Amino acid sequence: MLERIDSTLTQKKEKVERVHKLPDLPGAVQGKVVMRFAPGPSGPLHLGHTRVAVLNDEYVKRYDGKFINRIEDTNPDKIDPDAYDMIPEDLEWLGIKVHETVVQSERFPFYYDLARQLIKMGKAYICTCPADDWRKMKEESRPCPHHDESVEVTMEKWEKMLAGHYGEEKAVFVVKTDLNHPNPAIRDFVGFRIVTSTPHPRQGSKYCVYPMMNFCVAVDDHFLGLTHVIRGKDHLNNTLRQEYLFNYFGWTMPWYHHYGLVSIPDAILKTSTVGKGIKTGEYSGWDDVRLGTVRAMAKRGIQADAIRAFWVDCGIKEVDIEFSWETLYAYNRDRIDKIADRFSFVPEPQPLDVCGVDHLDSKAPLHPDHPERGYREHHLSGKPIMVFVSEADLTQAIEAGRVRLKDLANVELKAGKSKFIGNDLAILKEKVKIINWVPDSYQSCTVFMPDGSKKVGYVERLPEDEAGKVVQFERFGFVRIGRISPDVEAYYTHN
RNA sequence: GCUCCCGUAGUGUAGUGGCCAAUCAUGUUGGCCUUUCGAGUCAACGACCCGGGUUCAAAUCCCGGCGGGAGCACCA
């Protein structure tokens, strides 16, 4: 301990630029840390999930521990069968190493056993009151008539429950906590319920008694050997409920930590809404660029690395925070700027004739800082030579009278035509603007923007190997190339 | 209504009694540089929720307000 303090003190003096790092986990032992990610399989992962997934992964990697992906599929109403495959795919894309996968619907008999043990301890009862009545009595700190039934009676009712003697909503297994607990959120909670109307996508109608999240979480967190749990603040009260189970069974609790809630502005995240939208054709799929899914981020050219850096930077504090697209984009730009080849794209293209010259050659680097990567070359001829420029640029250029076609020529404009006036870069010192152009060997290109709009224009011919890569359309922004032929489709990343 | 959590610049973050007239990042503005409105570079802007108390000394400890969030589900 003292050594640690000493080293941080000396470090502090030496550090000029401090990189934000996550704090150490209390009681973490190298090689012994076990953590988990516990999504409900209602769809693929979205930005909100990435925080908890990344943070847990960061710690597992730091301590050379184990990362468990626990699929919490105990509510058949909210299961998308495809999610069982999509979640691991998304985790892999995020660079998260999963060491073990647990699916809760495969463990129902195990949960049933523990339920029996709990009944034997007198810590649970089977309630057959109408749900509203039970809830109301709880609010008033009153026990329902079944609260104090004997172990024998309770056990008998439990077996009847399992045997299907009760219909849906006719009986629940309740974990006793403390009806007089000042916090109404902590008083007796439901551990198992009956589900018969919706078959489970994986188990069919094999089971009619379904465990509830709070029961499974406590049981699994213990039996899977978790040492540290990091999750959202919305689970704060759940942890207090789960604590009762740990105490009844005599288990030691892992270290639980709850970070603040994140609000992600302008993000479409809600799985059920998106799922419906996909069915109706409103969205093209889970990777529709308007969505906040991991898939959409990938499609747009957001790097997993940038998302990771963002969450590490946010830390694990309990304060609620607001997600900043600007900051994520800054981290992402930092990563893609180095690797993105540059191309010329002109939205709303307008033809422009360049008179007074027979042919023009253009040679521009794929990346201005890395000429060794090669060049884009165009050899233009014709009488006159025709190029395309964007409508907005053309308007401004006509107003200015002179303009530099980037890496090509200086031209003088009047009445929609232009005249070659040399190639001397000194003209830039005279505040002449540079604009982009494409030759008549262009490809049509549609850029899909995150707000759902499209920018249609021409792009200079792209090498086939740019498909799937992030490139920069000069003076337009970074995009990820979806396809190259027959026409180019690209997804806007950010500026 | 009850219970719990939280409150440092626009956003995120460092800071656990003195080295804090407060760190870093992002953002914004301006300069330089650059054949992109990208990158780089230099500078500026911008914060300890409020009020008491403890102390020689408080962003840091205590109390009270105020503000924000979550939970009180037979969802996760």
CSV table of C-alpha atoms in Angstrom, one decimal, chain A residues 141-366:
chain,number,residue,atom,x,y,z
A,141,SER,CA,-45.2,-3.0,4.8
A,142,ARG,CA,-47.9,-5.6,5.4
A,143,PRO,CA,-47.2,-9.3,4.8
A,144,CYS,CA,-49.5,-11.0,2.3
A,145,PRO,CA,-51.4,-14.1,3.6
A,146,HIS,CA,-48.8,-16.4,2.1
A,147,HIS,CA,-45.8,-14.7,3.6
A,148,ASP,CA,-45.8,-16.8,6.7
A,149,GLU,CA,-47.0,-20.1,5.3
A,150,SER,CA,-45.0,-23.1,6.5
A,151,VAL,CA,-42.0,-24.5,4.7
A,152,GLU,CA,-44.1,-27.7,3.9
A,153,VAL,CA,-47.0,-25.7,2.4
A,154,THR,CA,-44.7,-23.5,0.5
A,155,MET,CA,-42.7,-26.4,-0.9
A,156,GLU,CA,-45.9,-28.2,-1.9
A,157,LYS,CA,-47.1,-25.1,-3.8
A,158,TRP,CA,-43.6,-24.7,-5.4
A,159,GLU,CA,-43.8,-28.2,-6.8
A,160,LYS,CA,-47.3,-27.6,-8.0
A,161,MET,CA,-46.0,-24.4,-9.7
A,162,LEU,CA,-43.3,-26.4,-11.5
A,163,ALA,CA,-45.8,-29.0,-12.4
A,164,GLY,CA,-48.0,-26.4,-14.1
A,165,HIS,CA,-50.9,-26.3,-11.7
A,166,TYR,CA,-51.0,-22.6,-11.8
A,167,GLY,CA,-51.8,-20.4,-14.7
A,168,GLU,CA,-49.8,-17.4,-15.8
A,169,GLU,CA,-49.9,-14.7,-13.1
A,170,LYS,CA,-51.6,-17.0,-10.7
A,171,ALA,CA,-48.6,-17.7,-8.5
A,172,VAL,CA,-45.1,-16.2,-7.9
A,173,PHE,CA,-42.1,-17.3,-5.9
A,174,VAL,CA,-41.2,-14.4,-3.6
A,175,VAL,CA,-37.9,-13.9,-1.9
A,176,LYS,CA,-38.4,-12.5,1.6
A,177,THR,CA,-36.3,-9.5,2.5
A,178,ASP,CA,-37.6,-7.1,5.0
A,179,LEU,CA,-41.2,-5.7,4.7
A,180,ASN,CA,-40.3,-2.9,7.1
A,181,HIS,CA,-37.4,-1.8,5.1
A,182,PRO,CA,-37.6,2.0,4.7
A,183,ASN,CA,-36.8,1.7,1.1
A,184,PRO,CA,-39.9,0.4,-0.7
A,185,ALA,CA,-37.7,-0.8,-3.5
A,186,ILE,CA,-36.0,-3.4,-1.3
A,187,ARG,CA,-39.1,-5.1,0.2
A,188,ASP,CA,-39.8,-8.7,-0.9
A,189,PHE,CA,-39.2,-9.3,-4.5
A,190,VAL,CA,-40.4,-11.8,-7.1
A,191,GLY,CA,-37.9,-14.6,-7.8
A,192,PHE,CA,-39.8,-16.7,-10.2
A,193,ARG,CA,-43.0,-16.2,-12.2
A,194,ILE,CA,-45.1,-18.3,-14.5
A,195,VAL,CA,-44.9,-17.9,-18.3
A,196,THR,CA,-47.0,-20.0,-20.6
A,197,SER,CA,-48.3,-17.7,-23.2
A,198,THR,CA,-44.9,-17.2,-24.9
A,199,PRO,CA,-42.8,-20.2,-25.7
A,200,HIS,CA,-39.1,-19.6,-25.1
A,201,PRO,CA,-37.2,-19.3,-28.5
A,202,ARG,CA,-34.6,-21.9,-27.2
A,203,GLN,CA,-36.5,-24.0,-24.7
A,204,GLY,CA,-39.9,-24.0,-26.2
A,205,SER,CA,-42.5,-24.9,-23.7
A,206,LYS,CA,-40.2,-27.0,-21.6
A,207,TYR,CA,-40.5,-24.7,-18.6
A,208,CYS,CA,-43.5,-22.8,-17.2
A,209,VAL,CA,-41.6,-21.3,-14.2
A,210,TYR,CA,-39.2,-18.6,-15.2
A,211,PRO,CA,-36.6,-17.1,-12.9
A,212,MET,CA,-36.4,-13.4,-12.5
A,213,MET,CA,-33.3,-11.3,-13.1
A,214,ASN,CA,-32.6,-10.5,-9.5
A,215,PHE,CA,-32.6,-14.2,-8.6
A,216,CYS,CA,-30.4,-15.3,-11.5
A,217,VAL,CA,-28.0,-12.5,-11.1
A,218,ALA,CA,-27.2,-13.3,-7.5
A,219,VAL,CA,-27.0,-17.0,-8.1
A,220,ASP,CA,-24.8,-16.7,-11.2
A,221,ASP,CA,-22.6,-14.0,-9.9
A,222,HIS,CA,-21.8,-16.4,-7.1
A,223,PHE,CA,-21.5,-19.7,-8.9
A,224,LEU,CA,-19.6,-18.2,-11.9
A,225,GLY,CA,-17.1,-16.9,-9.4
A,226,LEU,CA,-17.3,-13.2,-10.1
A,227,THR,CA,-14.9,-11.1,-8.2
A,228,HIS,CA,-15.9,-7.7,-9.4
A,229,VAL,CA,-19.1,-6.4,-11.1
A,230,ILE,CA,-19.3,-3.0,-12.8
A,231,ARG,CA,-22.7,-1.9,-14.1
A,232,GLY,CA,-25.0,1.0,-14.4
A,233,LYS,CA,-26.4,2.9,-11.5
A,234,ASP,CA,-29.9,1.8,-12.5
A,235,HIS,CA,-29.0,-1.5,-10.8
A,236,LEU,CA,-28.2,0.1,-7.5
A,237,ASN,CA,-31.4,-1.1,-5.8
A,238,ASN,CA,-31.1,-4.5,-7.5
A,239,THR,CA,-27.8,-5.0,-5.9
A,240,LEU,CA,-29.4,-4.3,-2.5
A,241,ARG,CA,-32.0,-6.9,-3.2
A,242,GLN,CA,-29.5,-9.4,-4.4
A,243,GLU,CA,-27.5,-8.9,-1.3
A,244,TYR,CA,-30.3,-10.7,0.7
A,245,LEU,CA,-29.7,-13.8,-1.4
A,246,PHE,CA,-26.0,-13.6,-0.8
A,247,ASN,CA,-26.6,-13.4,2.9
A,248,TYR,CA,-29.2,-16.2,3.1
A,249,PHE,CA,-26.9,-18.6,1.2
A,250,GLY,CA,-23.9,-17.4,3.1
A,251,TRP,CA,-22.0,-16.3,0.0
A,252,THR,CA,-19.5,-13.5,-0.1
A,253,MET,CA,-20.5,-10.8,-2.5
A,254,PRO,CA,-18.3,-9.7,-5.3
A,255,TRP,CA,-17.3,-6.1,-5.3
A,256,TYR,CA,-20.1,-4.2,-7.0
A,257,HIS,CA,-19.7,-0.8,-8.5
A,258,HIS,CA,-22.3,1.3,-10.2
A,259,TYR,CA,-21.4,4.0,-12.7
A,260,GLY,CA,-23.6,6.9,-13.6
A,261,LEU,CA,-26.2,6.8,-16.3
A,262,VAL,CA,-25.3,8.0,-19.8
A,263,SER,CA,-27.7,10.0,-21.9
A,264,ILE,CA,-26.8,9.7,-25.5
A,265,PRO,CA,-28.3,12.6,-27.4
A,266,ASP,CA,-29.9,12.1,-30.9
A,267,ALA,CA,-29.4,8.3,-30.7
A,268,ILE,CA,-31.9,5.7,-31.7
A,269,LEU,CA,-31.2,2.9,-29.3
A,270,LYS,CA,-34.4,1.3,-28.2
A,271,THR,CA,-34.3,-2.3,-29.4
A,272,SER,CA,-38.0,-2.8,-29.6
A,273,THR,CA,-38.5,0.4,-31.6
A,274,VAL,CA,-35.7,-0.4,-34.0
A,275,GLY,CA,-36.9,-4.0,-34.4
A,276,LYS,CA,-40.3,-2.8,-35.5
A,277,GLY,CA,-38.8,-0.2,-37.8
A,278,ILE,CA,-36.8,-2.9,-39.5
A,279,LYS,CA,-39.9,-5.0,-40.0
A,280,THR,CA,-41.9,-2.1,-41.5
A,281,GLY,CA,-39.0,-1.1,-43.7
A,282,GLU,CA,-38.4,2.2,-42.0
A,283,TYR,CA,-34.8,1.1,-41.2
A,284,SER,CA,-32.7,-0.9,-43.7
A,285,GLY,CA,-31.5,-3.2,-40.9
A,286,TRP,CA,-29.7,-3.2,-37.6
A,287,ASP,CA,-26.8,-1.4,-39.2
A,288,ASP,CA,-28.9,1.4,-40.6
A,289,VAL,CA,-26.6,4.4,-40.2
A,290,ARG,CA,-29.2,6.4,-38.4
A,291,LEU,CA,-29.1,4.0,-35.5
A,292,GLY,CA,-26.9,3.9,-32.4
A,293,THR,CA,-26.1,0.2,-32.8
A,294,VAL,CA,-22.6,-1.1,-32.8
A,295,ARG,CA,-23.3,-2.3,-36.3
A,296,ALA,CA,-24.2,1.1,-37.4
A,297,MET,CA,-21.0,2.5,-35.9
A,298,ALA,CA,-19.0,0.0,-37.7
A,299,LYS,CA,-20.7,0.6,-41.0
A,300,ARG,CA,-20.1,4.4,-40.6
A,301,GLY,CA,-16.4,3.9,-40.0
A,302,ILE,CA,-16.3,4.5,-36.3
A,303,GLN,CA,-13.3,2.5,-35.0
A,304,ALA,CA,-13.9,0.2,-32.0
A,305,ASP,CA,-10.7,1.6,-30.6
A,306,ALA,CA,-12.2,5.1,-30.5
A,307,ILE,CA,-15.3,3.9,-28.6
A,308,ARG,CA,-13.1,2.1,-26.2
A,309,ALA,CA,-10.9,5.2,-25.6
A,310,PHE,CA,-14.1,7.3,-25.1
A,311,TRP,CA,-15.4,5.1,-22.3
A,312,VAL,CA,-12.1,4.7,-20.6
A,313,ASP,CA,-11.9,8.5,-20.6
A,314,CYS,CA,-15.3,8.7,-19.0
A,315,GLY,CA,-14.2,6.5,-16.2
A,316,ILE,CA,-16.5,4.7,-13.7
A,317,LYS,CA,-17.8,7.6,-11.6
A,318,GLU,CA,-21.3,7.5,-10.2
A,319,VAL,CA,-22.2,10.9,-11.8
A,320,ASP,CA,-24.6,10.8,-14.7
A,321,ILE,CA,-23.0,11.9,-17.9
A,322,GLU,CA,-23.9,13.1,-21.3
A,323,PHE,CA,-22.4,11.3,-24.2
A,324,SER,CA,-20.5,13.6,-26.6
A,325,TRP,CA,-20.5,12.7,-30.3
A,326,GLU,CA,-18.0,15.5,-30.8
A,327,THR,CA,-15.5,13.8,-28.5
A,328,LEU,CA,-16.1,10.4,-29.9
A,329,TYR,CA,-15.5,11.8,-33.4
A,330,ALA,CA,-12.3,13.5,-32.2
A,331,TYR,CA,-11.0,10.2,-31.0
A,332,ASN,CA,-12.1,8.5,-34.2
A,333,ARG,CA,-10.6,11.2,-36.4
A,334,ASP,CA,-7.3,10.8,-34.6
A,335,ARG,CA,-7.3,7.2,-35.7
A,336,ILE,CA,-8.7,7.4,-39.2
A,337,ASP,CA,-6.9,10.5,-40.4
A,338,LYS,CA,-3.7,8.6,-40.6
A,339,ILE,CA,-5.1,5.7,-42.6
A,340,ALA,CA,-7.8,7.3,-44.8
A,341,ASP,CA,-6.8,7.8,-48.4
A,342,ARG,CA,-8.0,11.1,-49.9
A,343,PHE,CA,-10.3,11.5,-52.9
A,344,SER,CA,-12.3,14.2,-54.6
A,345,PHE,CA,-16.0,14.1,-54.3
A,346,VAL,CA,-18.4,16.8,-55.6
A,347,PRO,CA,-22.0,16.9,-54.4
A,348,GLU,CA,-24.5,18.4,-56.7
A,349,PRO,CA,-22.1,18.3,-59.6
A,350,GLN,CA,-22.1,21.0,-62.3
A,351,PRO,CA,-20.1,20.8,-65.5
A,352,LEU,CA,-17.3,23.3,-66.0
A,353,ASP,CA,-15.5,23.8,-69.2
A,354,VAL,CA,-11.8,24.8,-69.0
A,355,CYS,CA,-10.8,26.7,-72.2
A,356,GLY,CA,-7.4,27.8,-73.4
A,357,VAL,CA,-5.5,24.6,-72.8
A,358,ASP,CA,-5.2,21.3,-74.7
A,359,HIS,CA,-4.5,19.0,-71.9
A,360,LEU,CA,-4.0,19.0,-68.1
A,361,ASP,CA,-2.3,16.5,-65.9
A,362,SER,CA,-3.2,16.1,-62.2
A,363,LYS,CA,-1.2,14.1,-59.7
A,364,ALA,CA,-2.3,14.2,-56.1
A,365,PRO,CA,-1.2,12.0,-53.2
A,366,LEU,CA,-3.5,9.4,-51.8
